[in-house]
PDB file of C-alpha atoms in Angstrom:
ATOM      1  CA  MET H   1       2.598 -20.464  -3.830  1.00  0.00           C
ATOM      2  CA  ALA H   2       3.517 -22.709  -0.889  1.00  0.00           C
ATOM      3  CA  ILE H   3       4.136 -26.567  -0.869  1.00  0.00           C
ATOM      4  CA  GLN H   4       4.091 -29.450   1.119  1.00  0.00           C
ATOM      5  CA  ILE H   5       6.671 -31.703   0.591  1.00  0.00           C
ATOM      6  CA  VAL H   6       6.463 -35.597   1.389  1.00  0.00           C
ATOM      7  CA  MET H   7       9.108 -37.688   2.353  1.00  0.00           C
ATOM      8  CA  ASP H   8       8.892 -41.654   1.863  1.00  0.00           C
ATOM      9  CA  ARG H   9      11.182 -44.513   0.886  1.00  0.00           C
ATOM     10  CA  THR H  10      10.599 -43.978  -3.242  1.00  0.00           C
ATOM     11  CA  GLY H  11      11.672 -40.298  -3.068  1.00  0.00           C
ATOM     12  CA  ASP H  12       9.068 -37.310  -2.307  1.00  0.00           C
ATOM     13  CA  SER H  13       6.090 -36.313  -3.931  1.00  0.00           C
ATOM     14  CA  ARG H  14       5.121 -32.322  -3.791  1.00  0.00           C
ATOM     15  CA  HIS H  15       1.617 -30.519  -3.527  1.00  0.00           C
ATOM     16  CA  PRO H  16       1.947 -27.140  -4.460  1.00  0.00           C
ATOM     17  CA  PHE H  17      -0.959 -24.692  -3.315  1.00  0.00           C
ATOM     18  CA  ASN H  18      -1.873 -21.145  -3.098  1.00  0.00           C
ATOM     19  CA  PRO H  19      -2.759 -19.947   0.311  1.00  0.00           C
ATOM     20  CA  GLY H  20      -5.452 -17.494  -1.304  1.00  0.00           C
ATOM     21  CA  ASP H  21      -7.406 -20.402  -3.024  1.00  0.00           C
ATOM     22  CA  ALA H  22      -9.772 -21.235   0.272  1.00  0.00           C
ATOM     23  CA  GLN H  23     -10.211 -24.887  -1.548  1.00  0.00           C
ATOM     24  CA  GLU H  24      -6.866 -25.460  -2.321  1.00  0.00           C
ATOM     25  CA  LEU H  25      -5.780 -24.207   1.440  1.00  0.00           C
ATOM     26  CA  ALA H  26      -8.713 -26.519   2.710  1.00  0.00           C
ATOM     27  CA  LYS H  27      -6.750 -29.669   0.881  1.00  0.00           C
ATOM     28  CA  ALA H  28      -3.641 -28.887   2.242  1.00  0.00           C
ATOM     29  CA  GLU H  29      -4.925 -28.811   5.701  1.00  0.00           C
ATOM     30  CA  GLU H  30      -6.632 -32.118   4.961  1.00  0.00           C
ATOM     31  CA  ARG H  31      -3.271 -33.439   3.860  1.00  0.00           C
ATOM     32  CA  PHE H  32      -1.425 -32.314   6.913  1.00  0.00           C
ATOM     33  CA  TYR H  33      -3.808 -34.166   9.295  1.00  0.00           C
ATOM     34  CA  GLU H  34      -3.887 -37.289   6.998  1.00  0.00           C
ATOM     35  CA  LEU H  35      -0.504 -37.702   7.425  1.00  0.00           C
ATOM     36  CA  THR H  36       0.230 -36.403  10.927  1.00  0.00           C
ATOM     37  CA  SER H  37      -2.219 -38.793  12.097  1.00  0.00           C
ATOM     38  CA  ALA H  38      -0.442 -41.577  10.288  1.00  0.00           C
ATOM     39  CA  GLY H  39       2.778 -40.602  12.060  1.00  0.00           C
ATOM     40  CA  PHE H  40       4.544 -38.688   9.618  1.00  0.00           C
ATOM     41  CA  THR H  41       6.457 -35.473  11.410  1.00  0.00           C
ATOM     42  CA  ALA H  42       5.697 -31.910  10.229  1.00  0.00           C
ATOM     43  CA  ALA H  43       8.515 -29.457   9.968  1.00  0.00           C
ATOM     44  CA  VAL H  44       8.723 -26.066   8.310  1.00  0.00           C
ATOM     45  CA  ARG H  45      11.839 -24.266   7.618  1.00  0.00           C
ATOM     46  CA  THR H  46      12.563 -21.675   9.712  1.00  0.00           C
ATOM     47  CA  GLY H  47      16.269 -20.286   7.934  1.00  0.00           C
ATOM     48  CA  PRO H  48      19.000 -21.556   6.475  1.00  0.00           C
ATOM     49  CA  GLY H  49      20.006 -25.247   7.766  1.00  0.00           C
ATOM     50  CA  GLN H  50      17.308 -24.837  10.678  1.00  0.00           C
ATOM     51  CA  THR H  51      13.752 -26.307  10.688  1.00  0.00           C
ATOM     52  CA  SER H  52      11.011 -26.163  13.514  1.00  0.00           C
ATOM     53  CA  GLN H  53       8.479 -29.029  14.278  1.00  0.00           C
ATOM     54  CA  LEU H  54       4.952 -28.124  13.394  1.00  0.00           C
ATOM     55  CA  ARG H  55       2.004 -29.663  15.651  1.00  0.00           C
ATOM     56  CA  SER H  56      -1.124 -28.024  14.024  1.00  0.00           C
ATOM     57  CA  PHE H  57      -1.351 -26.781  10.389  1.00  0.00           C
ATOM     58  CA  ASP H  58       0.364 -23.666   9.423  1.00  0.00           C
ATOM     59  CA  PRO H  59      -1.731 -21.777   6.265  1.00  0.00           C
ATOM     60  CA  HIS H  60       1.475 -19.292   6.336  1.00  0.00           C
ATOM     61  CA  ALA H  61       3.844 -21.394   6.056  1.00  0.00           C
ATOM     62  CA  GLU H  62       5.886 -21.593   2.532  1.00  0.00           C
ATOM     63  CA  GLU H  63       7.573 -25.208   2.913  1.00  0.00           C
ATOM     64  CA  THR H  64       6.341 -27.680   4.644  1.00  0.00           C
ATOM     65  CA  VAL H  65       8.363 -31.214   4.640  1.00  0.00           C
ATOM     66  CA  PHE H  66       6.568 -34.606   6.216  1.00  0.00           C
ATOM     67  CA  PHE H  67       9.017 -36.996   7.886  1.00  0.00           C
ATOM     68  CA  PRO H  68       8.039 -40.767   7.877  1.00  0.00           C
ATOM     69  CA  ARG H  69       8.339 -42.519  10.976  1.00  0.00           C
ATOM     70  CA  LEU H  70      11.404 -44.189  11.506  1.00  0.00           C
ATOM     71  CA  VAL H  71      10.898 -47.974  12.394  1.00  0.00           C
ATOM     72  CA  GLY H  72      13.897 -49.579  14.678  1.00  0.00           C
ATOM     73  CA  GLY H  73      14.429 -53.129  15.488  1.00  0.00           C
TER      74      GLY H  73
END
């Protein structure tokens, strides 16, 4: 089971999906591109305390975290 974690100002929402299920995988890919198009940064855990930014959907990522765009001013 893989998971997409979406961070926002209210905390986070978790969206588990089975990468072996074509329908769930398609929904996860759609969510990835919707969020990144809206300005979220996607990152995958590569090791203890290490992450790598994703620029395209990785169906093999066990955990993808989406961080909102920071707004300064």
